[in-house]
Coordinates of C-alpha atoms and ligand atoms in Angstrom, one line a residue:
X194 CA 22.8 -7.2 -24.3
X195 CA 20.2 -4.9 -23.2
X196 CA 18.3 -6.0 -20.1
X197 CA 14.3 -4.8 -19.1
X198 CA 12.1 -5.1 -16.2
X199 CA 10.0 -8.4 -16.2
X200 CA 7.4 -7.6 -17.6
X201 CA 3.9 -6.4 -15.0
X202 CA 7.0 -4.7 -12.5
X203 CA 8.1 -1.1 -12.3
X204 CA 10.8 0.3 -11.2
X205 CA 10.1 3.6 -8.4
X206 CA 12.6 5.6 -9.5
X207 CA 14.1 9.1 -7.4
X208 CA 11.7 11.4 -8.8
X209 CA 8.6 9.5 -7.3
X210 CA 9.6 7.6 -4.6
X211 CA 9.1 11.0 -2.4
X212 CA 5.4 10.5 -2.8
X213 CA 5.6 6.8 -2.2
X214 CA 7.3 8.2 1.1
X215 CA 5.2 10.6 1.8
X216 CA 1.9 8.3 1.5
X217 CA 3.8 5.2 3.7
X218 CA 4.6 8.3 6.1
X219 CA 1.1 9.3 5.9
X220 CA -0.4 5.4 6.8
X221 CA 2.6 4.8 9.7
X222 CA 1.3 7.9 11.8
X223 CA -2.5 7.2 11.8
X224 CA -1.8 3.5 12.2
X225 CA -0.2 4.7 15.7
X226 CA -2.6 6.9 16.2
X227 CA -4.7 4.3 16.2
X228 CA -2.4 2.1 18.3
X229 CA -1.8 -0.6 15.1
X230 CA 2.2 -2.0 15.1
X231 CA 4.2 -2.9 12.5
X232 CA 5.2 -6.4 11.3
X233 CA 7.2 -7.3 9.1
X234 CA 7.5 -11.0 6.9
X235 CA 9.1 -13.4 4.3
X236 CA 8.6 -12.1 0.7
X237 CA 7.9 -16.1 0.2
X238 CA 6.2 -18.6 2.2
X239 CA 5.0 -22.8 2.0
X240 CA 2.9 -22.9 -1.1
X241 CA 0.6 -24.8 1.0
X242 CA 0.2 -22.0 3.7
X243 CA -1.8 -19.5 0.8
X244 CA -3.3 -22.8 -1.0
X245 CA -4.7 -23.6 2.9
X246 CA -5.0 -19.7 3.4
X247 CA -6.1 -17.7 0.3
X248 CA -8.0 -21.2 -0.6
X249 CA -7.7 -23.2 -3.3
X250 CA -10.9 -22.3 -5.3
X251 CA -9.6 -18.6 -5.5
X252 CA -8.3 -17.3 -9.2
X253 CA -5.3 -15.8 -7.1
X254 CA -3.9 -19.4 -6.3
X255 CA -5.6 -21.3 -9.0
X256 CA -4.1 -18.8 -11.9
X257 CA -1.5 -16.5 -10.5
X258 CA 0.7 -17.6 -8.1
X259 CA 4.4 -17.5 -8.5
X260 CA 5.7 -20.9 -7.5
X261 CA 9.3 -22.8 -7.4
X262 CA 11.1 -25.0 -6.0
X263 CA 14.1 -24.1 -4.1
X264 CA 17.9 -25.8 -4.3
X265 CA 16.6 -28.7 -1.4
X266 CA 13.1 -29.0 -3.1
X267 CA 11.1 -26.9 -1.1
X268 CA 8.1 -25.5 -2.8
X269 CA 7.4 -21.9 -2.6
X270 CA 5.6 -18.9 -3.2
X271 CA 6.1 -15.1 -3.6
X272 CA 3.5 -13.7 -0.9
X273 CA 0.5 -12.8 -2.9
X274 CA -1.0 -11.4 -0.1
X275 CA 0.0 -10.0 3.3
X276 CA -3.2 -11.6 5.3
X277 CA -2.2 -15.8 5.3
X278 CA 1.7 -14.9 6.0
X279 CA 0.4 -12.4 9.2
X280 CA -1.5 -15.3 10.4
X281 CA 1.3 -17.5 9.9
X282 CA 3.6 -15.3 11.9
X283 CA 0.8 -14.5 14.3
X284 CA 0.5 -18.7 15.2
X285 CA 4.1 -19.6 15.0
X286 CA 5.8 -16.9 17.2
X287 CA 3.2 -17.7 20.0
X288 CA 1.1 -14.1 19.7
X289 CA -1.7 -15.2 20.5
X290 CA -0.9 -15.5 24.2
X291 CA -0.6 -11.6 24.2
X292 CA -2.8 -9.2 25.1
X293 CA -5.9 -9.2 22.2
X294 CA -6.6 -7.8 20.1
X295 CA -3.3 -8.0 18.8
X296 CA -3.7 -4.6 15.8
X297 CA -0.5 -5.3 13.4
X298 CA 0.0 -3.6 10.0
X299 CA 2.3 -3.7 7.1
X300 CA 4.0 -2.4 4.4
X301 CA 4.5 -5.3 1.6
X302 CA 5.5 -6.2 -1.8
X303 CA 2.9 -8.7 -3.5
X304 CA 2.9 -10.9 -6.6
X305 CA 0.1 -12.2 -9.0
X306 CA 0.3 -13.6 -12.4
X307 CA -2.7 -11.1 -13.4
X308 CA -2.8 -9.7 -16.9
X309 CA -0.9 -6.0 -17.5
X310 CA -3.2 -3.0 -17.0
X311 CA -2.9 0.5 -15.9
X312 CA -3.7 0.0 -11.9
X313 CA -3.2 -4.2 -12.4
X314 CA 0.7 -5.3 -11.7
X315 CA 2.9 -8.7 -11.2
X316 CA 4.6 -6.7 -8.7
X317 CA 2.5 -4.3 -6.4
X318 CA 3.0 -2.9 -2.9
X319 CA 0.5 -3.2 -0.1
X320 CA 0.0 -1.5 2.8
X321 CA -2.2 -3.5 5.0
X322 CA -3.6 -4.1 8.5
X323 CA -5.0 -6.6 10.6
X324 CA -6.7 -6.7 14.0
X325 CA -7.0 -10.4 15.5
X326 CA -9.2 -11.4 18.1
X327 CA -11.9 -9.0 17.9
X328 CA -15.5 -10.5 16.9
X329 CA -17.3 -7.1 17.5
X330 CA -18.3 -5.0 15.1
X331 CA -16.4 -1.7 17.4
X332 CA -12.9 -3.2 15.4
X333 CA -14.5 -3.8 11.4
X334 CA -15.3 0.4 12.2
X335 CA -12.5 1.2 14.1
X336 CA -10.6 -0.5 10.6
X337 CA -12.7 1.6 8.4
X338 CA -12.7 4.7 10.0
X339 CA -8.7 4.2 10.4
X340 CA -8.7 4.1 6.4
X341 CA -11.6 7.7 6.4
X342 CA -8.4 9.3 8.8
X343 CA -6.2 8.2 6.2
X344 CA -7.7 8.9 3.0
X345 CA -8.5 12.5 4.8
X346 CA -4.9 13.6 5.5
X347 CA -3.8 12.6 1.7
X348 CA -6.7 14.7 0.8
X349 CA -8.2 12.0 -1.7
X350 CA -12.3 12.4 -1.2
X351 CA -13.7 10.9 -4.8
X352 CA -14.3 8.1 -3.7
X353 CA -16.7 5.8 -1.8
X354 CA -17.2 3.0 0.5
X355 CA -18.8 -0.3 -0.5
X356 CA -20.0 -2.7 2.1
X357 CA -21.8 -5.8 2.4
X358 CA -21.9 -9.4 5.1
X359 CA -21.5 -12.8 3.2
X360 CA -22.3 -14.0 6.2
X361 CA -20.7 -17.4 8.6
X362 CA -20.5 -20.8 8.0
X363 CA -23.8 -21.3 9.7
X364 CA -26.2 -19.1 7.2
X365 CA -23.8 -19.7 4.1
X366 CA -24.3 -22.6 3.3
X367 CA -27.7 -22.6 2.5
X368 CA -26.9 -19.5 0.4
X369 CA -24.7 -21.4 -1.7
X370 CA -27.7 -23.6 -2.2
X371 CA -30.5 -20.7 -3.6
X372 CA -27.6 -19.4 -5.7
X373 CA -26.6 -22.9 -7.0
X374 CA -30.2 -23.4 -7.8
X375 CA -31.0 -20.2 -9.3
X376 CA -28.0 -20.2 -11.9
X377 CA -28.2 -24.0 -12.7
X378 CA -30.8 -23.1 -15.3
X379 CA -28.7 -20.5 -16.5
X380 CA -25.3 -22.4 -16.7
X381 CA -25.0 -22.1 -20.2
X382 CA -24.8 -18.4 -21.0
X383 CA -21.6 -18.0 -18.2
X384 CA -18.9 -17.5 -18.8
X385 CA -16.2 -19.9 -18.7
X386 CA -14.6 -19.2 -15.1
X387 CA -18.1 -18.9 -13.9
X388 CA -19.0 -21.9 -15.0
X389 CA -16.0 -23.5 -12.8
X390 CA -16.7 -21.3 -10.1
X391 CA -20.3 -22.8 -10.2
X392 CA -19.4 -25.6 -8.7
X393 CA -16.2 -24.4 -6.2
X394 CA -17.7 -21.2 -5.3
X395 CA -20.7 -19.8 -6.4
X396 CA -20.6 -16.6 -4.6
X397 CA -18.1 -15.3 -6.9
X398 CA -20.4 -15.7 -9.7
X399 CA -21.7 -12.3 -8.5
X400 CA -18.5 -10.4 -9.1
X401 CA -17.8 -11.3 -12.6
X402 CA -16.8 -8.0 -14.8
X403 CA -18.5 -10.0 -18.3
X404 CA -21.9 -9.1 -19.3
X405 CA -24.1 -12.1 -19.8
X406 CA -22.1 -13.0 -16.0
X407 CA -23.3 -9.2 -15.0
X408 CA -26.6 -9.5 -16.0
X409 CA -27.9 -12.8 -14.8
X410 CA -26.1 -11.4 -10.5
X411 CA -28.2 -8.3 -10.7
X412 CA -31.0 -10.8 -10.6
X413 CA -29.4 -13.3 -8.3
X414 CA -30.3 -13.8 -4.7
X415 CA -28.4 -12.2 -2.2
X416 CA -26.6 -13.1 1.2
X417 CA -28.1 -9.8 3.0
X418 CA -31.6 -11.3 3.0
X419 CA -30.9 -14.8 4.5
X420 CA -28.0 -13.7 7.2
X421 CA -28.6 -15.8 10.7
X422 CA -29.5 -14.0 13.7
X423 CA -25.9 -13.3 14.9
X424 CA -24.7 -12.3 11.7
X425 CA -27.7 -9.9 11.0
X426 CA -27.3 -8.2 14.6
X427 CA -23.1 -8.3 13.1
X428 CA -23.9 -6.3 10.6
X429 CA -27.0 -4.1 11.7
X430 CA -24.4 -3.0 14.4
X431 CA -21.8 -2.2 11.9
X432 CA -23.6 0.1 10.0
X433 CA -25.1 2.2 12.8
X434 CA -21.4 2.8 14.6
X435 CA -20.2 4.1 11.0
X436 CA -23.5 5.9 11.4
X437 CA -22.6 7.1 14.9
X438 CA -19.3 8.4 12.8
X439 CA -20.0 9.9 10.2
X440 CA -18.9 7.3 7.9
X441 CA -21.1 7.3 4.5
X442 CA -21.4 4.2 2.8
X443 CA -23.0 2.2 0.2
X444 CA -24.6 -1.0 0.8
X445 CA -23.7 -3.6 -2.4
X446 CA -25.7 -7.0 -1.5
X447 CA -23.3 -8.1 -4.3
X448 CA -19.6 -7.3 -3.3
X449 CA -17.9 -10.1 -2.7
X450 CA -14.2 -10.7 -2.3
X451 CA -11.4 -13.0 -4.4
X452 CA -10.5 -14.3 -1.4
X453 CA -11.8 -17.8 0.2
X454 CA -11.3 -16.4 4.0
X455 CA -13.8 -14.3 4.5
X456 CA -16.8 -14.4 6.8
X457 CA -19.7 -11.7 7.9
X458 CA -18.6 -8.4 6.8
X459 CA -16.4 -6.9 3.5
X460 CA -15.6 -4.2 2.5
X461 CA -14.1 -2.2 -0.8
X462 CA -12.9 1.6 -1.2
X463 CA -13.9 2.7 -4.5
X464 CA -12.8 5.6 -6.9
X465 CA -15.1 7.6 -8.3
X466 CA -12.5 8.2 -11.5
X467 CA -13.6 6.8 -14.2
X468 CA -10.4 4.6 -16.3
X469 CA -9.0 3.3 -13.7
X470 CA -8.5 0.4 -11.3
X471 CA -11.2 0.9 -9.3
X472 CA -10.8 -0.7 -6.1
X473 CA -8.4 1.2 -4.0
X474 CA -8.3 -0.7 -1.0
X475 CA -10.1 -4.2 0.1
X476 CA -10.9 -6.2 3.1
X477 CA -13.4 -7.7 5.4
X478 CA -13.5 -10.2 8.3
X479 CA -12.1 -13.5 8.6
X480 CA -13.5 -15.5 11.2
X481 CA -12.0 -18.7 10.0
X482 CA -8.6 -18.2 9.0
X483 CA -6.5 -18.3 12.4
X484 CA -8.1 -21.7 13.1
X485 CA -8.1 -22.9 8.9
X486 CA -4.5 -22.5 9.9
X487 CA -4.1 -24.9 12.8
X488 CA -4.6 -22.1 15.9
X489 CA -7.5 -21.3 18.3
X490 CA -11.2 -19.9 17.4
X491 CA -10.0 -16.3 16.9
X492 CA -12.1 -13.9 15.0
X493 CA -9.9 -10.9 13.0
X494 CA -11.4 -8.3 10.5
X495 CA -8.2 -7.2 8.0
X496 CA -7.6 -4.7 4.6
X497 CA -5.0 -4.0 2.9
X498 CA -4.7 -0.5 -0.4
X499 CA -2.4 -1.0 -3.5
X500 CA 0.2 2.1 -2.9
X501 CA 0.0 2.1 -6.9
X502 CA -3.8 2.5 -7.2
X503 CA -3.8 5.2 -4.5
X504 CA -0.6 7.0 -6.3
X505 CA -3.1 7.3 -9.8
X506 CA -5.4 7.9 -7.9
X507 CA -4.3 10.7 -6.5
X508 CA -3.0 12.0 -9.3
X509 CA -5.5 11.7 -11.7
X510 CA -7.1 14.3 -8.9
X511 CA -4.1 16.1 -9.2
X512 CA -3.7 15.8 -5.5
X513 CA 0.4 17.7 -5.0
X514 CA 3.1 15.4 -3.8
X515 CA 5.9 16.9 -1.7
X516 CA 9.1 17.4 -4.6
X517 CA 12.8 16.1 -4.0
X518 CA 14.3 18.4 -1.5
X519 CA 17.4 20.4 -3.8
X520 CA 20.6 20.4 -1.8
X521 CA 20.7 23.7 0.8
X522 CA 24.5 24.2 -0.2
X523 CA 26.9 22.9 -3.3
X524 CA 30.7 23.3 -2.0
X525 CA 32.4 23.7 -4.9
X526 CA 36.0 23.5 -4.9
X527 CA 39.6 23.3 -6.6
X528 CA 41.6 19.8 -6.7
X529 CA 44.0 20.9 -3.6
X530 CA 41.0 21.8 -1.5
X531 CA 39.1 19.0 -1.7
X532 CA 39.9 17.1 1.5
X533 CA 38.4 20.5 2.7
X534 CA 35.1 20.7 0.9
X535 CA 34.8 16.8 2.3
X536 CA 35.1 17.7 5.7
X537 CA 32.5 20.8 5.2
X538 CA 30.5 18.9 4.1
X539 CA 30.5 16.2 6.6
X540 CA 30.0 18.4 9.0
X541 CA 26.9 19.9 7.1
X542 CA 25.5 16.9 7.1
X543 CA 26.0 15.6 10.2
X544 CA 23.8 18.6 11.8
X545 CA 21.3 17.5 9.2
X546 CA 21.2 19.4 6.1
X547 CA 21.3 18.5 2.6
X548 CA 25.2 19.8 2.0
X549 CA 26.1 18.3 -1.9
X550 CA 30.0 18.7 -3.4
X551 CA 31.9 16.9 -6.4
X552 CA 32.6 13.2 -6.1
X553 CA 33.9 13.0 -9.8
X554 CA 36.8 15.1 -10.1
X555 CA 35.1 17.4 -12.1
X556 CA 36.8 21.0 -12.5
X557 CA 35.3 24.2 -11.3
X558 CA 33.6 24.4 -14.1
X559 CA 31.7 21.6 -14.7
X560 CA 30.9 21.8 -11.2
X561 CA 29.3 25.1 -10.9
X562 CA 27.6 23.9 -14.3
X563 CA 26.5 20.4 -12.0
X564 CA 25.4 22.8 -8.8
X565 CA 23.2 24.4 -11.1
X566 CA 21.4 21.8 -12.7
X567 CA 20.7 20.1 -9.3
X568 CA 19.0 23.6 -8.5
X569 CA 21.4 24.2 -5.1
X570 CA 19.8 26.9 -3.2
X571 CA 23.3 28.3 -2.2
X572 CA 26.7 27.7 -3.8
X573 CA 30.0 27.8 -1.9
X574 CA 33.3 28.0 -3.6
X575 CA 36.3 27.2 -1.4
X576 CA 39.8 28.2 -3.2
X577 CA 43.6 29.2 -1.3
X578 CA 42.6 31.9 -0.5
X579 CA 39.4 30.9 1.6
X580 CA 41.0 28.1 3.3
X581 CA 44.3 30.4 4.3
X582 CA 41.9 33.4 5.7
X583 CA 39.2 31.0 7.1
X584 CA 36.1 33.7 5.5
X585 CA 34.0 32.7 2.1
X586 CA 31.2 33.9 0.5
X587 CA 27.5 32.4 0.1
X588 CA 26.1 33.2 -2.7
X589 CA 22.2 32.5 -3.0
X590 CA 21.4 31.0 -6.6
X591 CA 17.9 32.7 -7.2
X592 CA 19.2 36.4 -7.0
X593 CA 23.2 36.2 -6.7
X594 CA 22.9 37.6 -3.5
X595 CA 25.8 37.2 -1.3
X596 CA 27.3 36.8 2.0
X597 CA 30.7 36.7 3.7
X598 CA 30.5 34.0 6.5
X599 CA 33.9 32.7 8.5
X600 CA 34.4 28.6 8.1
X601 CA 34.5 28.0 11.5
X602 CA 30.6 29.5 12.0
X603 CA 29.9 27.1 8.8
X604 CA 27.2 24.9 11.4
X605 CA 25.2 28.2 12.4
X606 CA 25.6 29.7 9.0
X607 CA 23.3 26.7 7.9
X608 CA 21.4 27.5 10.3
X609 CA 20.2 30.6 9.5
X610 CA 20.1 29.7 5.6
X611 CA 17.4 26.9 6.1
X612 CA 15.2 29.1 8.7
X613 CA 15.7 31.9 6.3
X614 CA 14.3 29.7 3.0
X615 CA 11.9 28.0 5.7
X616 CA 10.6 31.6 6.0
Ligands
HAM126 P1 -7.6 -7.7 -2.9 O1 -8.1 -7.4 -2.4 O2 -7.3 -9.5 -3.4 O3 -7.1 -8.2 -1.0 O4 -5.8 -7.3 -2.2 C1 -5.9 -5.6 -1.6 C2 -5.9 -4.6 -2.8 O5 -4.2 -4.9 -3.4 C3 -6.7 -4.0 -3.8 O6 -7.7 -3.5 -3.8 C4 -5.4 -3.3 -4.1 O7 -5.8 -2.2 -5.0 C5 -4.6 -4.0 -4.5 N1 -4.2 -4.8 -5.7 C6 -4.7 -6.7 -5.8 N2 -3.8 -6.6 -6.9 C7 -3.5 -6.0 -7.3 C8 -2.3 -5.8 -8.5 N3 -2.3 -7.0 -9.3 N4 -1.6 -4.6 -8.8 C9 -1.9 -3.3 -8.1 N5 -3.0 -3.5 -7.6 C10 -3.5 -4.4 -6.6 C11 -5.9 -8.6 -0.3 O8 -4.7 -8.4 -0.7 C12 -7.3 -9.3 1.1 N6 -5.2 -9.5 2.1 C13 -7.0 -7.7 2.1 C14 -7.3 -7.9 3.4 C15 -6.4 -8.1 4.4 N7 -8.0 -8.4 4.0 C16 -8.1 -8.7 5.0 N8 -7.0 -8.5 5.8

C-alpha cells in the first residue's frame, strides 16, 4: 500500500527547509528588534473559540474549519489562524496585568478546508504579530514598519501595501445599511455567496472576486467617507505616520477582510507578480475581540504572513536563498578504525563543525563515493597506519591538495580549514 500526503498539505524537504529556516530567523530577528516576544499556542482549541473569535458569518467558520470531537466528545478545531488562540492565551494566563502594550509574535501552522491552488493550501504556515493594549495609531504603524524592515532585509521589493479603515461599532452600522440599500435592487446579479453575505455581513460583498459582483462593488458606497470623527482622526494619523516613516501605501477603500473581528485599520501586502496568490501578508486592528472573548475592553492590532506565499514570491523573483551547507570533513575509516572515526567525528562536531562519517558499514570505496556525492569539502582517511602514527592526510576535494596533520590537533586543523573556506 502506498500512502500520500493529504490533499492540500505539503512536505518541506531538506532542500527547501534551509530557506524556511532563514525566513524564520530573519523574522524572529526583526521581531526582537521591535521588542516583540514569542508566544506558542496549541494547534487545536475549542470550536466555540473560533466561532466566536473569527466570527460565525465568515467563510472560515462556515465552510473551512477542521472540526472534530475528541474521545470525550469535546468539540475541537484545528486552528484556522493564530489571533483567536493568542487572545485566549492572553486572557487565560492573566497577561492583561503585564505592562501594556503586550507585543507578541508567533510561528504557527494553520488549517483551512479551501480549494487547492498555487499558494493556497489546507495546511499552511503563518508568521504573525499581535500588539495588545494600544489603541493609538502608532501601534498600527509600528507593525507596518516592522513588516517593511522585514521585507527589506529579505530583499523583497515588488509588492505594495493596501490600506483602509472599516470604522468601528459607532459608524459601521450606518454604513452597513447604506451598503444594503445600494445592493438591494441588484440582489439577482449577485453570486450565491454574496446573497448569503448580504444578510450576514454586507461588507464582504466588496471583496468578492466574481466579475458581476466586482462590477457592483466598484460603484458601492465606501466606509472611508462615512467614518465617525474618532475613526477619521485615527485613520488620518495612521496615514501621516506612514508618510513620516517614508512607507508608501495605496488607499483601497474596498479593502475588507475575511474575518469578523476587524475594526478601523485593515491592510494587506499584495504582490505585483501576476499568477500568484496576491496577498502575502494581511492584518488590522481588532479593538473588540478581547472583550468579545470575555476580557476587558482592550484595543489590539496584528497581522499574519503566509510563509508558503512569501517563499513562492521570493522564488518567482529569483531571490537567492542560503543553500544547505555540505560537511566540512568526511572521516572515512576501515572497519577496525570505526571507533576512532566516531571519536574524532564527535570531537569535531562538539567543536561546532559539520562532520560526516560512515554509519552504514560501507566499504572504503563506497565511503569515498558517498563523500563525493555529499560534496564534502575535505576528506580524512583513517587506516591502521594513521592510528599507529597519530598522523594523517587531509585532502581538499576541490583540487586534491593534501596536508599532513597530527590527529591530536584535529580541532585546531578544523579551525584553520573553516577559516580558509570562509575566505
Ligand atoms: P488571513 O488574511 O486570513 O488573516 O491570513 C493571513 C495570511 O495567511 C494571508 O495573507 C496569506 O498569506 C496566508 N494564508 C491564508 N490562507 C492561506 C491558505 N489557505 N494557504 C496559504 N496561505 C494562506 C489572518 O489569519 C489573521 N489572523 C491576521 C491577523 C493577525 N489579523 C490580526 N492579527
